CSV table of C-alpha atoms in Angstrom, one decimal:
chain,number,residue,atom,x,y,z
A,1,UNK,CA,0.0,0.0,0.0
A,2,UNK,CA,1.1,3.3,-1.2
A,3,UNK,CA,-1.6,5.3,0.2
A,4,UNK,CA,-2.4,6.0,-3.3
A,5,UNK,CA,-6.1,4.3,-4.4
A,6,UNK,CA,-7.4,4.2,-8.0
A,7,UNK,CA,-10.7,3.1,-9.0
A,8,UNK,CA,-11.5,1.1,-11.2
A,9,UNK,CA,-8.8,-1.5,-11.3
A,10,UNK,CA,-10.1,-2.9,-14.3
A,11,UNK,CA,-12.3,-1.0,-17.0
A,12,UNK,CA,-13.3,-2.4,-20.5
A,13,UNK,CA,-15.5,0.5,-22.6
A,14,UNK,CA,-16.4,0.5,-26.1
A,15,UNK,CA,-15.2,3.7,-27.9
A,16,UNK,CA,-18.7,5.4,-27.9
A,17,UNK,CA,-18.9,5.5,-24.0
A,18,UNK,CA,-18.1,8.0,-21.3
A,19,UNK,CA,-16.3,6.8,-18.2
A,20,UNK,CA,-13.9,8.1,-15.3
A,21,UNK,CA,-10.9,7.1,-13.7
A,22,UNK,CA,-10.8,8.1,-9.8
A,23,UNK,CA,-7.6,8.6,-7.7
A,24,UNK,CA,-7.0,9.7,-4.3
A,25,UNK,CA,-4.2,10.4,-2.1
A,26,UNK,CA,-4.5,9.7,1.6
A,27,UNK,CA,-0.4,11.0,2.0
A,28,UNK,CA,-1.2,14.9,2.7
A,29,UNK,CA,0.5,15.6,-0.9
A,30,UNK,CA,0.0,19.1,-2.8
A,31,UNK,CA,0.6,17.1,-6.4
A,32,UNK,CA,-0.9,14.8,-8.3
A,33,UNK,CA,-0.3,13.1,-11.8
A,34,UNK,CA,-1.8,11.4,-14.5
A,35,UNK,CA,0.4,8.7,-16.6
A,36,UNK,CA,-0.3,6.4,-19.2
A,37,UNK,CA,2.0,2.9,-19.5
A,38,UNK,CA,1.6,1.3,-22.6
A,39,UNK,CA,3.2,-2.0,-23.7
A,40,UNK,CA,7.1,-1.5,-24.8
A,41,UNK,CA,6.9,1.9,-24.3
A,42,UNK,CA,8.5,4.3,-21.3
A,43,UNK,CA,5.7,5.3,-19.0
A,44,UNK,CA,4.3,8.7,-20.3
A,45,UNK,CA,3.4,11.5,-18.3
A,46,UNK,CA,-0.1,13.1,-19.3
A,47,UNK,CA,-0.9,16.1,-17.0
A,48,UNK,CA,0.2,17.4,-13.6
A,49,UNK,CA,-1.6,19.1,-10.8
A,50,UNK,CA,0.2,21.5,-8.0
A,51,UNK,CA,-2.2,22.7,-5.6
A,52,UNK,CA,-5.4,21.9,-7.8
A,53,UNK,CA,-3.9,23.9,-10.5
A,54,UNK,CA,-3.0,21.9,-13.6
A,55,UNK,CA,0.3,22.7,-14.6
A,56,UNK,CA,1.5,20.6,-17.5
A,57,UNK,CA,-0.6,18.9,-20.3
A,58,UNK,CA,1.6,17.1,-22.0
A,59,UNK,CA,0.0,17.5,-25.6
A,60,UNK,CA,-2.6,15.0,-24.2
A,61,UNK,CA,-5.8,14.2,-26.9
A,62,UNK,CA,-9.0,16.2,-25.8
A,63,UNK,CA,-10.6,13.1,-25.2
A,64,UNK,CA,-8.7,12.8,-22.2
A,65,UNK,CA,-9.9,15.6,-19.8
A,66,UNK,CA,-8.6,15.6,-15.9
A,67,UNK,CA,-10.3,17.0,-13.1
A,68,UNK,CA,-8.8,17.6,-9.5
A,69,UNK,CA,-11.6,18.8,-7.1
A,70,UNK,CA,-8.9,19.5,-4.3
A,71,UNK,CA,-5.3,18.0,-3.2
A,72,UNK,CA,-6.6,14.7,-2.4
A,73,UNK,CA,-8.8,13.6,-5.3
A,74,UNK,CA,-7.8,13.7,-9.1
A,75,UNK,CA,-10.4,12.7,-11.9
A,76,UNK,CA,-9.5,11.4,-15.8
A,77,UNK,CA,-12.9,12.1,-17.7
A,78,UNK,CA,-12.5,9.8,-20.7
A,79,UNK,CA,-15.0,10.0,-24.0
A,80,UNK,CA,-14.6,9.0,-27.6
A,81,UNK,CA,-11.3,6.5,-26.9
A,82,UNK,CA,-9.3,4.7,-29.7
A,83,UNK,CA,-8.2,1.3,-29.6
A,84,UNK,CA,-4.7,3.0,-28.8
A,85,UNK,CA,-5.6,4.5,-25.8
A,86,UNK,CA,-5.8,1.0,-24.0
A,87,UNK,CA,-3.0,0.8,-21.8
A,88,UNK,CA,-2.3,0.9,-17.7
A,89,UNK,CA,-3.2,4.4,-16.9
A,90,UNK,CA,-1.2,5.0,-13.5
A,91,UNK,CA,-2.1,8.1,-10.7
A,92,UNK,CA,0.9,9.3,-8.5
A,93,UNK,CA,0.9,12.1,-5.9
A,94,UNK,CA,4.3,13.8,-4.5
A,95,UNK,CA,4.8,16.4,-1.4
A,96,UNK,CA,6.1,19.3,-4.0
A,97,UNK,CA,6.7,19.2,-7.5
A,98,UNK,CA,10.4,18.1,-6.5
A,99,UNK,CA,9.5,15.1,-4.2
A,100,UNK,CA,9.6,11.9,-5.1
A,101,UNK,CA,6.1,10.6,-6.3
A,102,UNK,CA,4.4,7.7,-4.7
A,103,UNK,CA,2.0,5.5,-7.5
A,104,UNK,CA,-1.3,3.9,-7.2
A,105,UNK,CA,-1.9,0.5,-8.7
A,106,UNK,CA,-3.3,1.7,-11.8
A,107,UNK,CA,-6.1,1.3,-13.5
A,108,UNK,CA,-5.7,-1.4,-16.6
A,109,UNK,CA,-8.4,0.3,-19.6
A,110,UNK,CA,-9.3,-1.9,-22.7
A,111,UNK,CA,-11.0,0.2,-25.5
A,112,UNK,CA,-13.4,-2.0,-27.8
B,1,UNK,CA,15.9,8.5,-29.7
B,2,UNK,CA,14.9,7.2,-26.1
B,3,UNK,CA,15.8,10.7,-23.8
B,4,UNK,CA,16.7,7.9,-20.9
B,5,UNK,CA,18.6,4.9,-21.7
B,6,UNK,CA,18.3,2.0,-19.5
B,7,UNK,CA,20.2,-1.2,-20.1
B,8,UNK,CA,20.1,-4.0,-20.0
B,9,UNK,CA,16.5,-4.6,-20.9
B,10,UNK,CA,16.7,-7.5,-19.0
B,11,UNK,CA,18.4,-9.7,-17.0
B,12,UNK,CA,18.3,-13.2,-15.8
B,13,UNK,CA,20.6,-13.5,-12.6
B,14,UNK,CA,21.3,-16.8,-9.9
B,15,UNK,CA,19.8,-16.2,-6.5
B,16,UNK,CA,23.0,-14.9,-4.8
B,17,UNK,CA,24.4,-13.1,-7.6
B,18,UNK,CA,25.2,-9.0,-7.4
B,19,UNK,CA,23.9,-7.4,-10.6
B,20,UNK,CA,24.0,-3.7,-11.9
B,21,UNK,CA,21.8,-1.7,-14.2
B,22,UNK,CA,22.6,1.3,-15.8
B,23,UNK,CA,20.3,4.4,-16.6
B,24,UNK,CA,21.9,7.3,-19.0
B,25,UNK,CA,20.6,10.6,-20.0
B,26,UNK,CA,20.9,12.6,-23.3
B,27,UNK,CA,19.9,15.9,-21.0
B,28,UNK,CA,21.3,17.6,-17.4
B,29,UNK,CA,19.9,15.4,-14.4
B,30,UNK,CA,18.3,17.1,-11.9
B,31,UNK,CA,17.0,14.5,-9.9
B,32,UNK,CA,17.0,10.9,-10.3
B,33,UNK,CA,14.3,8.5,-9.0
B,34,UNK,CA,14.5,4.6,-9.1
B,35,UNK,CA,11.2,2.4,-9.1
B,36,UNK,CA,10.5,-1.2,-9.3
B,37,UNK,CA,7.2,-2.2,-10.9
B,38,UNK,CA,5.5,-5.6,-10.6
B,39,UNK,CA,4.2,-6.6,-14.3
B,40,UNK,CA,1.1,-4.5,-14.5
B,41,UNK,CA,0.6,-2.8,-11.3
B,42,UNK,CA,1.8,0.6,-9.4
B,43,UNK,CA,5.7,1.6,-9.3
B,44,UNK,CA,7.2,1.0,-5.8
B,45,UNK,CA,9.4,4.0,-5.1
B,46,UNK,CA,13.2,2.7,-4.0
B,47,UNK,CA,15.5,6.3,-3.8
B,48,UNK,CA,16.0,9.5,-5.1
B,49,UNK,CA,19.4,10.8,-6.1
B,50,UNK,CA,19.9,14.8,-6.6
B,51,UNK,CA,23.7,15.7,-6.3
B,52,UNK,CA,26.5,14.5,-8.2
B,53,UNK,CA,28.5,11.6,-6.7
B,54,UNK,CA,25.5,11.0,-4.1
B,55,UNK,CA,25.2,7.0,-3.1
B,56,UNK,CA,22.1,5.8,-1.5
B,57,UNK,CA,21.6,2.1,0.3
B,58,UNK,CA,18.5,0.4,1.6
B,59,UNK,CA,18.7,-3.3,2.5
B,60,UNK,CA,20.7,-5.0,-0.6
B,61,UNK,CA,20.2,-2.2,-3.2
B,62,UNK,CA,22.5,0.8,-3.7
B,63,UNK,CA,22.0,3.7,-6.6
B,64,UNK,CA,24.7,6.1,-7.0
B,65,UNK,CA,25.0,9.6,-9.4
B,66,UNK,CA,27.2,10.4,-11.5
B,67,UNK,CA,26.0,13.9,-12.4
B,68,UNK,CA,28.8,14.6,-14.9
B,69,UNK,CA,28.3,11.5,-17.2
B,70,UNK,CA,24.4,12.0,-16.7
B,71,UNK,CA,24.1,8.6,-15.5
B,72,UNK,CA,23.2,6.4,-12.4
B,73,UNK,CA,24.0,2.9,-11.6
B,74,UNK,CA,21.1,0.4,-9.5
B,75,UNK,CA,23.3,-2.7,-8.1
B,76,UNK,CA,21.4,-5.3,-6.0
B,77,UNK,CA,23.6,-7.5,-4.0
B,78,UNK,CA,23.1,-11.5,-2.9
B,79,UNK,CA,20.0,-10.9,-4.9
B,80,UNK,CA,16.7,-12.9,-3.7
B,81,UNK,CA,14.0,-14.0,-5.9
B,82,UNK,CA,11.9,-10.9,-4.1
B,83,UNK,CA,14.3,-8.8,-5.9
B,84,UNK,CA,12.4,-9.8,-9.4
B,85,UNK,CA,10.4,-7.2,-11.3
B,86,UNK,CA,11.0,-4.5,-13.3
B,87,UNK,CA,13.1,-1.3,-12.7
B,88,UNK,CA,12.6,2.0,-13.7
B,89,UNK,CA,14.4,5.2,-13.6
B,90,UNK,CA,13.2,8.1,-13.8
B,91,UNK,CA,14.4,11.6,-14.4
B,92,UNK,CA,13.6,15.5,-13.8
B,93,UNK,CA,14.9,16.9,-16.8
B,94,UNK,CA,13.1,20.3,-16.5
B,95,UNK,CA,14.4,21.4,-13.2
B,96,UNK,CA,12.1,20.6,-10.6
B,97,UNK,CA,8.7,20.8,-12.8
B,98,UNK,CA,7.5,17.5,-11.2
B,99,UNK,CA,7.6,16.5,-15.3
B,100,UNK,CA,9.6,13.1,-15.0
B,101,UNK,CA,10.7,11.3,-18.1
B,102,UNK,CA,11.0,7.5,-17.7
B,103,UNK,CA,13.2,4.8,-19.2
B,104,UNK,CA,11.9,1.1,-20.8
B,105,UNK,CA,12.6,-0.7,-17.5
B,106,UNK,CA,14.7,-3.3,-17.0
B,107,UNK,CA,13.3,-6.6,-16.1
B,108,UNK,CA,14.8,-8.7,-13.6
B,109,UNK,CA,14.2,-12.5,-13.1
B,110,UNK,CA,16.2,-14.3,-9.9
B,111,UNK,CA,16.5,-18.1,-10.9
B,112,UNK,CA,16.0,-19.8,-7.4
């Protein structure tokens, strides 16, 4: 246990859907980041979040939107995927942006 | 090319055996973060690394930095099969953006 949660663990959704990813931090942090971990490829960091304030969007589709209600909670809104986008999507939170970040188990998406 | 080269890409070792892996940089480190990941779950944080020439330890696994050829080193000693996974660096490139890039991994099987 990291005292990083995500929810679902396991998500399969046809591309026409509309689902969400849930994280939450029970460590006190002031970050929190969204990564995506597909097969053979480095893990890839999506957006970041520094005291609810998203600062970086690493050129991520607009199909992918995050939403972070307050230090502890951070939301990936997902609509319209691609096949592509199935992968291990994996939620970390960090102290300060210059902390090391402590994952969540992920959540393992398969787009039909 | 890969920003962070990790090698090797994997590695099949004796229970006992000390074993190193290597994690290069094409840009200035400015932190240095080590992870092990079970095959499809969260990354278990291991140490951090900021200065040139800094060496951490924890139980049989020391990382060092060595800030001027952009590189760290991960060496496990009398490794155990507990030691198997896969390890990740990672790396603040940006200076202290919370932006990490990562590397393949290196995956590690312990032959009992």
């Amino acid at each position: 246990e990291t005292g990083v949660t995500q929810t679902p663990r396991h998500l399969v959704m046809g591309m026409t859907n509309k689902k969400s990813l849930k994280c939450e931090q029970h460590l006190g942090h002031n970050a929190m980041y969204w990564y995506k971990q597909s097969a053979k490829k480095p893990l890839e960091l999506m957006f970041v979040y520094n005291f609810k304030e998203q600062t970086e969007n690493n050129s991520v589709p607009s199909r992918f939107s995050p939403e972070c209600p307050n230090s502890s909670h951070l939301f990936l809104h997902l609509h319209t995927l691609q096949p592509e986008d199935s992968a291990l999507y994996l939620c970390a939170s960090s102290q300060r942006l210059t902390y090391e970040q402590y994952f969540g188990p992920g959540t393992r998406l398969t787009v039909t | 090319s890969q920003e962070l080269e990790q090698s090797p890409q994997s590695l099949i070792v004796q229970e006992g055996k000390n074993l190193t892996i290597n994690c290069t940089s094409s840009k200035t480190l400015y932190g240095l973060y080590w992870y092990k990941q079970k095959y499809g779950e969260g990354l278990i944080f291991l140490m951090m690394l900021q200065k040139g020439g800094e060496e951490k330890s924890h139980e049989k696994i020391t990382a060092k930095l060595d800030e001027k050829k952009q590189q760290s080193s991960l060496h496990i000693t009398a490794s155990q099969p507990s030691h198997a996974g896969i390890y990740l660096c990672g790396a603040d490139i940006w200076a202290s953006q919370g932006n990490l890039i990562f590397g393949k991994g290196t995956k590690l099987s312990v032959k009992p």
